[in-house]
Coordinates of C-alpha atoms and ligand atoms in Angstrom, one line a residue:
M235 CA 36.3 -6.1 -17.5
F236 CA 38.0 -2.7 -16.9
K237 CA 37.5 0.1 -19.9
V238 CA 40.9 2.7 -20.2
L239 CA 40.3 5.4 -22.6
V240 CA 43.5 6.4 -24.1
S241 CA 43.0 10.2 -25.1
D242 CA 46.4 11.4 -26.3
P243 CA 48.5 9.8 -29.2
I244 CA 50.8 7.2 -26.9
S245 CA 53.0 4.8 -27.9
E246 CA 51.3 1.4 -28.4
D247 CA 54.2 -0.5 -28.0
G248 CA 54.7 1.1 -24.2
I249 CA 50.7 0.4 -24.0
R250 CA 51.3 -3.5 -24.7
A251 CA 50.6 -4.4 -21.3
L252 CA 47.3 -3.2 -20.9
L253 CA 46.4 -4.3 -24.7
D254 CA 47.4 -7.8 -23.7
S255 CA 45.5 -7.8 -20.4
D256 CA 42.0 -9.7 -20.3
Q257 CA 41.0 -7.5 -18.2
V258 CA 41.1 -4.2 -19.5
Q259 CA 40.1 -3.1 -22.5
V260 CA 41.9 -0.4 -24.0
D261 CA 39.5 2.6 -26.4
Q262 CA 41.9 5.1 -28.0
K263 CA 40.5 8.4 -29.1
T264 CA 43.2 10.6 -29.9
D265 CA 40.6 13.8 -31.4
L266 CA 37.9 14.3 -28.8
S267 CA 36.6 17.7 -28.5
P268 CA 36.1 18.6 -24.3
E269 CA 32.4 17.8 -25.0
A270 CA 32.7 14.3 -26.4
L271 CA 35.4 13.3 -23.8
K272 CA 32.7 14.9 -21.3
E273 CA 30.2 12.5 -23.1
T274 CA 32.6 9.3 -23.7
I275 CA 34.1 9.2 -20.1
P276 CA 31.3 8.3 -17.9
E277 CA 31.9 4.4 -19.4
Y278 CA 35.4 4.7 -18.3
D279 CA 37.7 3.2 -15.2
G280 CA 40.9 4.7 -16.4
L281 CA 42.1 7.5 -18.4
I282 CA 45.3 7.4 -20.2
V283 CA 46.7 11.8 -21.0
R284 CA 49.6 13.7 -22.1
S285 CA 49.6 17.1 -22.2
Q286 CA 46.8 17.7 -24.5
T287 CA 43.7 16.5 -22.7
K288 CA 42.9 19.0 -20.2
V289 CA 41.2 17.0 -17.3
T290 CA 38.8 19.5 -16.1
K291 CA 36.6 19.9 -12.6
E292 CA 33.5 19.7 -15.3
I293 CA 35.0 16.2 -16.8
L294 CA 35.8 14.5 -13.7
E295 CA 32.5 15.3 -12.7
C296 CA 31.0 13.4 -15.2
A297 CA 33.4 10.9 -14.6
T298 CA 31.7 8.2 -12.6
K299 CA 33.4 5.3 -12.7
L300 CA 36.8 6.4 -13.1
K301 CA 39.3 5.3 -10.7
V302 CA 42.5 6.6 -11.9
I303 CA 44.2 9.0 -14.2
G304 CA 47.5 8.3 -15.9
R305 CA 49.5 11.0 -16.9
A306 CA 52.1 9.4 -19.3
G307 CA 54.8 12.1 -18.6
V308 CA 55.8 14.2 -15.5
G309 CA 53.8 17.4 -15.5
V310 CA 50.1 17.2 -14.1
D311 CA 49.1 21.2 -14.1
T312 CA 46.5 19.9 -17.2
I313 CA 44.9 17.8 -14.7
D314 CA 42.6 19.4 -11.8
L315 CA 44.0 17.8 -9.1
E316 CA 41.8 18.9 -6.0
A317 CA 38.8 17.6 -8.5
A318 CA 40.1 14.2 -8.7
T319 CA 41.1 13.9 -5.0
E320 CA 37.5 15.0 -4.7
H321 CA 36.2 12.7 -6.9
G322 CA 38.7 10.0 -5.4
V323 CA 40.5 9.4 -8.5
I324 CA 44.0 8.5 -8.5
V325 CA 46.0 10.3 -10.5
V326 CA 50.0 8.3 -11.5
N327 CA 52.3 9.9 -13.5
A328 CA 55.7 8.4 -15.3
P329 CA 58.2 10.6 -13.3
N330 CA 61.5 9.2 -15.0
G331 CA 60.6 8.1 -18.3
N332 CA 61.7 11.4 -20.0
T333 CA 64.1 13.2 -18.4
I334 CA 66.7 12.3 -20.8
S335 CA 64.8 12.9 -23.4
T336 CA 63.9 16.3 -22.4
C337 CA 67.4 17.4 -20.7
E338 CA 69.0 16.3 -23.9
H339 CA 65.9 18.5 -25.8
T340 CA 67.2 21.2 -23.2
F341 CA 70.7 21.0 -24.6
A342 CA 70.0 21.2 -27.8
M343 CA 67.9 24.7 -27.3
L344 CA 70.4 25.8 -25.3
M345 CA 73.2 25.2 -27.8
A346 CA 71.2 25.9 -30.8
S347 CA 70.2 29.4 -29.1
A348 CA 74.4 29.5 -28.4
R349 CA 75.2 29.3 -32.4
N350 CA 72.3 30.8 -34.1
I351 CA 71.4 27.2 -35.4
P352 CA 67.1 27.9 -36.3
Q353 CA 68.0 31.3 -37.5
A354 CA 70.9 30.4 -39.6
H355 CA 69.2 27.2 -41.1
K356 CA 66.2 29.2 -42.3
T357 CA 68.7 32.2 -43.9
L358 CA 70.6 29.3 -46.3
T359 CA 67.4 27.2 -47.0
E360 CA 66.0 30.8 -47.9
G361 CA 69.2 31.2 -50.4
N362 CA 71.1 33.7 -48.4
W363 CA 74.8 32.8 -47.1
D364 CA 75.5 35.2 -43.9
R365 CA 78.3 34.5 -41.7
K366 CA 78.4 37.3 -39.7
T367 CA 75.2 37.9 -38.4
Y368 CA 74.9 34.5 -36.9
K369 CA 78.2 34.7 -34.9
G370 CA 77.6 32.9 -31.9
V371 CA 79.3 32.4 -28.6
E372 CA 81.0 29.5 -26.9
L373 CA 79.7 27.6 -23.7
K374 CA 83.1 26.7 -22.0
G375 CA 84.0 29.1 -19.3
K376 CA 80.3 30.7 -19.5
T377 CA 77.7 30.6 -16.3
L378 CA 74.6 28.2 -16.5
G379 CA 72.0 29.0 -13.7
I380 CA 69.4 26.2 -13.4
V381 CA 65.9 26.8 -11.8
G382 CA 65.1 23.7 -10.1
M383 CA 67.3 21.0 -9.6
G384 CA 65.3 18.3 -9.9
R385 CA 65.4 15.4 -12.1
I386 CA 65.7 16.7 -15.3
G387 CA 67.9 20.0 -13.7
T388 CA 70.4 17.4 -12.3
E389 CA 70.6 15.9 -15.4
V390 CA 71.4 19.5 -17.4
S391 CA 73.9 20.5 -14.9
K392 CA 75.9 17.0 -15.7
R393 CA 75.9 17.5 -19.4
A394 CA 77.1 21.5 -19.0
K395 CA 79.6 20.5 -16.5
A396 CA 81.0 18.1 -19.9
F397 CA 80.6 21.4 -21.8
Q398 CA 83.3 22.9 -19.1
M399 CA 80.5 25.1 -17.9
N400 CA 80.1 26.7 -14.2
V401 CA 76.7 25.8 -13.2
I402 CA 74.8 27.3 -10.5
G403 CA 72.0 25.5 -9.3
Y404 CA 68.5 26.9 -7.6
D405 CA 66.5 24.6 -5.9
P406 CA 64.7 24.8 -2.3
F407 CA 66.1 21.1 -1.7
L408 CA 69.0 21.7 -3.0
T409 CA 71.7 21.3 0.3
E410 CA 75.5 22.0 0.0
E411 CA 76.8 18.9 0.3
R412 CA 74.3 17.2 -2.7
A413 CA 75.7 20.7 -5.1
S414 CA 79.2 19.5 -4.0
Q415 CA 78.9 16.3 -5.2
I416 CA 77.1 17.3 -8.5
G417 CA 80.2 19.7 -8.7
I418 CA 78.3 22.4 -9.1
Q419 CA 77.5 25.7 -7.2
K420 CA 74.7 26.1 -4.6
G421 CA 72.9 29.5 -5.1
D422 CA 69.7 31.6 -5.2
L423 CA 67.7 33.2 -7.8
D424 CA 69.4 36.1 -7.1
K425 CA 72.6 35.1 -7.7
I426 CA 72.0 33.3 -10.9
Y427 CA 70.4 36.7 -12.4
E428 CA 73.9 38.5 -11.5
N429 CA 75.9 35.9 -12.6
A430 CA 74.6 33.5 -15.6
D431 CA 75.0 33.9 -19.4
F432 CA 72.4 30.7 -19.6
I433 CA 69.5 30.2 -17.8
T434 CA 67.4 27.1 -17.7
V435 CA 64.1 26.5 -15.9
H436 CA 62.9 23.2 -14.7
T437 CA 60.5 23.6 -12.0
P438 CA 56.8 22.5 -12.3
L439 CA 54.4 25.0 -12.9
I440 CA 52.6 25.4 -9.6
K441 CA 51.2 28.6 -7.9
E442 CA 54.9 29.6 -6.5
T443 CA 56.5 29.1 -9.9
H444 CA 53.8 30.7 -11.9
H445 CA 55.4 34.3 -14.0
L446 CA 58.8 33.2 -11.2
I447 CA 60.8 34.7 -14.2
N448 CA 59.3 38.0 -14.2
K449 CA 60.1 42.2 -15.0
S450 CA 62.2 42.6 -11.9
A451 CA 64.0 39.1 -12.3
F452 CA 65.1 40.4 -16.2
Q453 CA 66.2 43.7 -14.8
K454 CA 68.9 41.7 -12.5
M455 CA 70.0 39.6 -15.0
K456 CA 73.5 40.4 -17.1
K457 CA 73.0 42.1 -20.6
G458 CA 73.1 39.3 -23.4
V459 CA 71.7 36.6 -21.4
R460 CA 70.3 33.5 -23.1
I461 CA 67.2 32.0 -22.0
V462 CA 66.0 28.4 -21.9
N463 CA 62.2 27.2 -21.0
C464 CA 61.5 23.2 -21.5
A465 CA 59.8 22.9 -18.5
R466 CA 56.2 24.7 -18.7
G467 CA 54.9 27.9 -20.5
G468 CA 53.9 30.2 -17.3
I469 CA 57.1 29.6 -15.4
I470 CA 58.4 32.8 -17.6
D471 CA 56.5 36.0 -18.0
E472 CA 55.9 35.7 -21.7
T473 CA 55.6 39.6 -22.1
A474 CA 58.2 40.6 -19.8
L475 CA 60.7 38.2 -22.0
L476 CA 59.1 40.3 -25.3
E477 CA 60.4 43.5 -23.6
A478 CA 63.4 42.1 -22.2
I479 CA 64.2 40.9 -25.8
D480 CA 63.6 44.3 -27.1
E481 CA 65.5 46.7 -24.1
G482 CA 68.5 44.4 -25.1
I483 CA 68.7 42.2 -21.7
V484 CA 67.7 38.9 -23.2
A485 CA 70.0 38.1 -26.6
R486 CA 68.2 35.0 -27.3
A487 CA 65.1 33.1 -25.6
A488 CA 64.6 29.1 -26.6
L489 CA 61.1 27.9 -25.9
D490 CA 59.5 24.5 -26.1
V491 CA 56.6 25.3 -23.4
F492 CA 54.0 28.3 -23.9
E493 CA 51.5 30.2 -21.9
E494 CA 48.8 28.7 -24.2
E495 CA 49.5 25.8 -26.4
P496 CA 49.2 25.7 -29.0
P497 CA 50.2 29.3 -29.2
T498 CA 48.1 31.4 -31.0
D499 CA 48.9 35.3 -31.8
N500 CA 52.0 34.8 -29.6
P501 CA 54.7 37.9 -30.7
L502 CA 57.5 35.7 -29.5
V503 CA 57.0 32.8 -32.1
G504 CA 58.6 34.5 -35.3
K505 CA 60.8 36.6 -33.0
P506 CA 64.5 36.8 -35.1
E507 CA 65.9 36.0 -31.1
V508 CA 63.2 33.7 -30.0
I509 CA 63.8 30.0 -31.3
V510 CA 61.0 27.6 -30.8
T511 CA 59.6 24.2 -30.7
P512 CA 56.0 22.8 -30.3
H513 CA 56.4 21.3 -26.6
L514 CA 59.1 18.3 -27.9
G515 CA 61.1 18.0 -24.8
A516 CA 59.5 14.4 -23.8
S517 CA 58.8 13.4 -27.9
T518 CA 61.3 10.8 -28.6
S519 CA 60.7 6.9 -29.3
E520 CA 62.4 5.9 -25.9
A521 CA 61.0 8.3 -23.5
Q522 CA 57.6 7.8 -25.2
L523 CA 57.8 3.8 -24.7
Y524 CA 59.4 4.4 -21.1
V525 CA 56.5 6.8 -20.2
A526 CA 53.5 4.4 -21.4
E527 CA 55.1 1.3 -20.3
D528 CA 55.0 3.2 -16.7
V529 CA 51.9 4.2 -16.7
S530 CA 50.4 1.1 -18.1
Q531 CA 52.2 -0.8 -15.6
E532 CA 50.7 1.4 -12.4
I533 CA 46.7 1.3 -14.0
L534 CA 46.8 -2.3 -14.0
N535 CA 48.3 -2.5 -10.4
I536 CA 45.6 0.3 -9.2
L537 CA 42.8 -1.6 -11.2
S538 CA 44.1 -5.1 -9.6
D539 CA 44.2 -3.4 -6.3
Q540 CA 48.1 -4.1 -6.1
P541 CA 50.8 -1.6 -4.9
F542 CA 51.5 1.6 -7.6
Q543 CA 54.2 3.2 -6.5
N544 CA 53.6 6.8 -8.4
A545 CA 50.4 8.6 -7.2
V546 CA 50.8 12.5 -6.9
N547 CA 47.7 12.5 -5.0
M548 CA 48.5 9.7 -2.6
P549 CA 51.3 9.2 0.2
A550 CA 53.9 6.5 -1.7
V551 CA 54.6 3.7 0.5
N552 CA 57.1 1.2 -0.6
D553 CA 56.4 -2.6 -0.8
E554 CA 58.1 -3.2 2.6
T555 CA 56.3 -1.1 4.5
R556 CA 53.0 -2.1 2.7
K557 CA 53.4 -5.5 3.9
I558 CA 53.8 -4.5 7.6
L559 CA 51.0 -1.8 7.4
E560 CA 48.5 -3.6 5.6
P561 CA 47.0 -5.6 8.2
Y562 CA 46.6 -2.0 10.1
Y563 CA 44.6 -0.6 7.3
L564 CA 42.0 -3.3 7.9
L565 CA 41.9 -2.1 11.9
S566 CA 41.9 0.8 11.4
E567 CA 38.8 0.9 8.7
K568 CA 37.1 -1.2 11.2
L569 CA 37.6 1.2 14.0
G570 CA 36.3 4.1 11.7
E571 CA 33.1 1.9 11.3
M572 CA 32.6 1.1 14.9
M573 CA 33.1 4.7 16.2
I574 CA 31.1 6.4 13.6
Q575 CA 28.1 3.9 15.4
L576 CA 29.3 4.3 19.0
A577 CA 28.8 8.2 18.3
K578 CA 25.7 9.6 19.2
Q579 CA 26.1 13.2 17.8
P580 CA 28.3 14.2 14.5
P581 CA 32.3 13.8 15.4
R582 CA 33.6 17.3 15.1
H583 CA 37.3 16.6 15.5
I584 CA 39.0 12.9 15.5
K585 CA 42.5 12.7 17.2
I586 CA 44.8 9.4 15.8
S587 CA 47.4 8.1 18.1
Y588 CA 49.9 5.5 16.7
A589 CA 52.3 3.7 19.2
G590 CA 54.9 1.3 19.3
T591 CA 56.1 -0.2 15.7
L592 CA 53.9 2.0 13.9
T593 CA 55.7 5.4 14.9
D594 CA 58.9 3.7 12.5
F595 CA 56.2 4.5 9.8
N596 CA 54.4 6.7 7.3
T597 CA 51.2 5.8 8.5
E598 CA 49.2 8.6 6.3
L599 CA 47.4 5.5 4.4
V600 CA 46.3 4.0 8.0
T601 CA 44.9 7.5 8.8
R602 CA 43.2 7.6 5.8
T603 CA 41.7 3.9 6.1
F604 CA 40.3 5.3 9.5
V605 CA 38.6 8.1 8.1
K606 CA 37.3 6.2 5.0
G607 CA 35.9 3.8 7.6
L608 CA 34.5 6.2 9.3
L609 CA 32.7 8.1 6.3
S610 CA 31.8 5.2 4.4
H611 CA 29.0 3.9 7.2
Y612 CA 26.8 7.2 6.1
L613 CA 28.6 7.7 2.7
G614 CA 28.8 4.5 1.2
E615 CA 31.0 3.7 -1.6
K616 CA 31.9 7.2 -2.9
V617 CA 34.5 7.4 -0.2
N618 CA 37.6 5.7 -0.7
I619 CA 41.6 6.6 0.6
V620 CA 42.3 8.8 -2.0
N621 CA 39.3 11.2 -1.3
A622 CA 38.3 10.7 2.7
T623 CA 40.5 13.2 4.4
H624 CA 39.7 15.9 1.7
L625 CA 35.5 15.1 2.1
A626 CA 36.1 14.9 6.1
K627 CA 37.2 18.3 5.6
Q628 CA 34.5 19.3 3.6
Y629 CA 32.2 18.0 6.4
G630 CA 33.3 20.0 8.6
L631 CA 35.2 17.2 10.1
S632 CA 39.0 18.1 11.3
Y633 CA 41.8 15.6 12.2
S634 CA 44.9 15.9 13.8
V635 CA 47.5 12.7 13.9
E636 CA 50.2 12.1 17.1
N637 CA 53.0 9.5 17.7
T638 CA 53.3 8.6 21.4
T639 CA 54.8 6.0 23.4
A640 CA 51.7 5.3 25.1
S641 CA 51.6 1.6 23.7
L642 CA 50.2 -0.2 26.8
G643 CA 52.5 -3.0 26.0
Y644 CA 51.2 -3.2 22.3
S645 CA 53.4 -3.6 19.4
G646 CA 51.8 -1.6 17.5
L647 CA 48.9 0.4 19.0
I648 CA 46.2 2.9 16.8
S649 CA 44.3 4.6 19.8
V650 CA 41.2 7.0 18.6
T651 CA 39.2 9.8 20.1
L652 CA 36.4 11.3 18.6
T653 CA 35.4 14.7 19.8
T654 CA 31.6 15.7 19.6
D655 CA 29.2 18.5 20.6
E656 CA 28.3 16.2 23.5
G657 CA 31.4 14.2 24.7
E658 CA 34.3 12.1 23.4
Y659 CA 34.4 8.6 22.2
S660 CA 38.0 6.8 22.3
A661 CA 38.7 2.9 21.3
A662 CA 41.7 1.9 20.3
G663 CA 43.3 -1.2 18.5
T664 CA 46.4 -3.6 17.8
L665 CA 47.2 -6.9 16.1
F666 CA 47.6 -9.9 18.0
D667 CA 50.5 -12.3 16.3
G668 CA 48.6 -15.2 14.4
L669 CA 45.1 -13.5 15.4
G670 CA 45.0 -10.5 13.3
P671 CA 42.8 -7.4 14.5
R672 CA 41.8 -6.8 18.3
I673 CA 39.4 -3.9 19.5
V674 CA 41.2 -3.4 23.0
H675 CA 39.5 -0.6 24.2
V676 CA 36.5 1.2 23.8
N677 CA 35.5 4.0 26.0
Q678 CA 38.2 3.9 28.6
Y679 CA 37.4 0.0 29.3
T680 CA 39.7 -2.7 28.3
I681 CA 38.3 -5.6 26.2
D682 CA 39.7 -7.7 23.6
I683 CA 37.1 -8.1 20.7
A684 CA 38.1 -9.3 17.2
P685 CA 36.3 -6.5 14.6
T686 CA 34.3 -8.9 13.0
D687 CA 30.5 -8.2 10.7
R688 CA 28.4 -8.1 13.7
L689 CA 29.0 -6.3 17.5
L690 CA 26.2 -5.7 19.9
Y691 CA 27.6 -2.9 22.2
I692 CA 26.0 -2.8 25.9
Q693 CA 26.5 0.1 28.5
H694 CA 25.3 -1.2 31.8
T695 CA 26.1 -1.6 35.8
D696 CA 28.6 -4.2 36.9
V697 CA 26.2 -6.6 39.0
P698 CA 25.7 -10.3 39.3
G699 CA 23.3 -11.8 36.8
I700 CA 23.7 -9.7 33.8
I701 CA 25.5 -11.6 31.7
G702 CA 23.2 -14.6 32.1
H703 CA 20.5 -12.4 31.0
V704 CA 21.8 -11.1 27.6
G705 CA 22.7 -14.9 27.0
S706 CA 19.3 -16.0 27.8
L707 CA 17.3 -13.1 25.8
L708 CA 19.8 -13.7 22.9
G709 CA 19.1 -17.6 23.0
K710 CA 15.2 -17.1 23.0
H711 CA 15.5 -15.1 19.7
E712 CA 18.0 -17.6 18.3
I713 CA 20.5 -15.0 18.2
N714 CA 24.0 -17.1 18.4
I715 CA 26.7 -15.5 20.2
A716 CA 30.4 -15.9 19.0
T717 CA 32.5 -14.1 21.5
M718 CA 31.7 -12.1 24.7
Q719 CA 33.6 -9.8 26.5
V720 CA 33.0 -7.4 29.8
G721 CA 35.1 -4.4 30.5
R722 CA 34.8 -2.3 34.0
K723 CA 36.7 0.0 35.9
Q724 CA 35.6 -0.9 39.2
V725 CA 33.5 -3.3 40.9
G726 CA 29.9 -2.6 40.8
G727 CA 30.6 0.6 38.3
Q728 CA 29.7 1.4 35.2
A729 CA 30.7 -1.5 32.9
I730 CA 30.5 -2.2 28.7
M731 CA 29.6 -5.5 27.2
M732 CA 30.9 -6.7 23.6
L733 CA 29.9 -9.5 21.6
T734 CA 30.4 -10.8 18.1
I735 CA 27.2 -11.8 17.6
D736 CA 25.8 -13.9 14.1
K737 CA 22.7 -12.0 13.5
A738 CA 21.9 -8.2 14.4
L739 CA 19.1 -7.7 17.0
S740 CA 15.8 -6.5 15.9
E741 CA 14.2 -3.7 17.1
E742 CA 12.0 -5.3 19.6
V743 CA 15.2 -7.5 20.5
L744 CA 17.2 -4.4 21.6
G745 CA 13.6 -3.2 23.3
E746 CA 13.7 -5.8 25.6
L747 CA 17.4 -6.1 26.3
L748 CA 16.9 -2.4 27.5
Q749 CA 13.9 -3.8 30.0
V750 CA 16.8 -5.9 31.7
D751 CA 17.4 -3.8 35.0
H752 CA 20.8 -2.5 35.0
I753 CA 21.5 -2.2 31.0
H754 CA 21.6 1.4 30.1
S755 CA 21.8 1.0 26.4
A756 CA 22.2 -1.4 23.4
K757 CA 23.3 -0.7 19.6
N758 CA 24.2 -3.0 16.8
I759 CA 27.2 -2.4 15.3
D760 CA 27.7 -3.2 12.0
L761 CA 31.0 -3.6 10.4
Ligands
NAI496 N1 58.9 20.2 -22.0 C1 58.8 19.0 -22.1 O1 57.9 18.1 -22.7 C2 58.7 18.4 -20.7 C3 58.6 19.3 -19.4 N2 58.7 18.5 -17.9 C4 58.3 19.6 -17.2 O2 59.7 19.6 -16.9 C5 59.6 20.0 -15.1 C6 60.7 19.2 -14.5 O3 60.6 17.9 -14.7 P1 61.4 17.2 -13.4 O4 63.2 17.9 -13.1 O5 60.8 15.4 -14.0 O6 60.6 17.2 -12.3 P2 61.1 17.2 -10.8 O7 60.3 17.5 -9.8 O8 62.1 16.1 -10.4 O9 62.1 18.5 -10.6 C7 61.2 19.5 -10.1 C8 62.2 20.4 -9.1 O10 61.6 21.9 -9.1 C9 62.2 22.1 -7.6 N3 61.1 23.5 -7.1 C10 59.7 23.9 -7.2 N4 59.7 25.0 -6.8 C11 61.0 25.6 -7.3 C12 61.0 26.9 -6.9 N5 60.6 27.9 -6.7 N6 62.4 27.4 -7.3 C13 63.4 26.9 -7.7 N7 63.2 25.3 -8.3 C14 61.8 24.8 -7.7 C15 61.3 21.2 -7.0 O11 62.5 21.0 -5.8 C16 62.2 19.7 -7.9 O12 63.7 19.6 -7.1 C17 58.3 19.8 -15.1 O13 57.5 21.2 -14.9 C18 57.6 19.2 -16.0 O14 56.4 19.2 -16.3 C19 58.8 17.3 -18.0 C20 59.1 16.4 -19.0 C21 58.9 16.7 -20.1
HPV497 O1 55.7 15.4 -19.1 C1 55.9 16.5 -19.2 O2 55.4 17.0 -18.5 C2 55.5 17.0 -20.2 O3 56.0 18.1 -20.6 C3 55.6 15.9 -21.6 O4 54.0 16.4 -22.2 P1 53.6 15.3 -23.5 O5 53.3 14.4 -22.9 O6 54.9 15.1 -24.6 O7 52.4 16.1 -24.1

């Protein structure tokens, strides 16, 4: 039975699939302090959060069983992604469920700031009939600058068009073609600052967007500009915003999000030119239902080893690709396990080459399973496909990946070279139709062996009688040989023998093998 903790308020209907699952026990504890969360998290396999719970490095260090964090929403800036990855925890979000609600909230804020609705409401409820102070502006014919043309920015642009606004969008991924499809102008930040009567931001909060709208940006804006932030506090520098309001550059600001939430002693809150809501962008019945449903399904999939879509620290692989690549995951993991046992020194660099049909796909997960196989031989269960390449870097092990045309006649081929201080080790594997994974090269020797549980690897000189010696010695010790393959580069030269055997050789038997003339090394390989 898996245990999932829900640590922020979430739609009960939305998590129905989890509540009804007999594989999962759900605990809802939405008032935990960071200390209490640290104490309770070791029990849990899954954690569901919104933006209140801060999933810090310290919490992740205590989360010894945790496999997945589900963010019922978009922004994952409240989760230490690097620490989650390091601890092998998959982080999934629900990127689509709250797009419309947040877009509509943005539009509500835009309109409220154009017509001074909150300020006018307040005055009237205080008993004053003031029609003069709260004269507003029309949206029609005005220019809206949208910074971040992703899901929400795009939806905002459609609504702005319906209000007959001119829209300038800026996003590093916005092409001319897409801009003209949506019916907006593609611009840059300066063009927005120069022309916009309204500016709204819809980027994630990341290093590049922290204080993106700062003092120098405000200096370039049109006097009387109105600013909306329903994305993240911190994208707009709050101190610079305050100054820009006082200097008369910004006429109105509408903020749903703050650099510190809840905002304490924030001079913007309560300022007559500023309207505020307490991070309500995604707070509708619909959005909360959708994000909770999406994230619950992802968590169920992850806990039951099924495909999932919205991991933010794992590459996305669609179902069709996954079906094709899945057998290669097993092959690459076995190759990794085999190669670390063949290497006599710690590897410093891994080079992985994909050839044949594999070059048509995103093979990042195949790479990760190789690295997982390689590391897990010594690091055990702490390695998984989430943290494998991250851990490799920590151990000073670099890797490079390339696609090549050298498929050697196989339909899909994975070739790997490990570089160590004392030399290189290489191997290659493929999938044979109906026969499954096969190792087809080891250290430049051509062979054909299934990567089963137990292999014996022998290096010898190619002379007559070796196979017979090995066969009778293993027979004497009641070690059954399932298959045997030999590989040589030239007659009478260096050769290898790979056997699949039913039980590992003891040190004594390995010692006896090494007494056989022309055998130079013998090694059990445990896969
Ligand atoms: N107030 C609330 O309750 C909610 C806030 N949000 C926030 O809204 C933001 C946008 O969400 P979505 O549209 O769903 O995300 P998205 O990922 O679809 O779009 C974000 C866009 O920002 C762009 N971008 C990144 N850096 C940029 C830069 N330096 N300049 C311009 N564009 C840049 C990206 O290319 C991307 O297209 C996120 O920060 C999210 O956390 C989302 C939902 C609810
Ligand atoms: O989805 C997002 O990024 C949000 O900001 C929504 O936050 P919330 O789930 O309402 O705390």
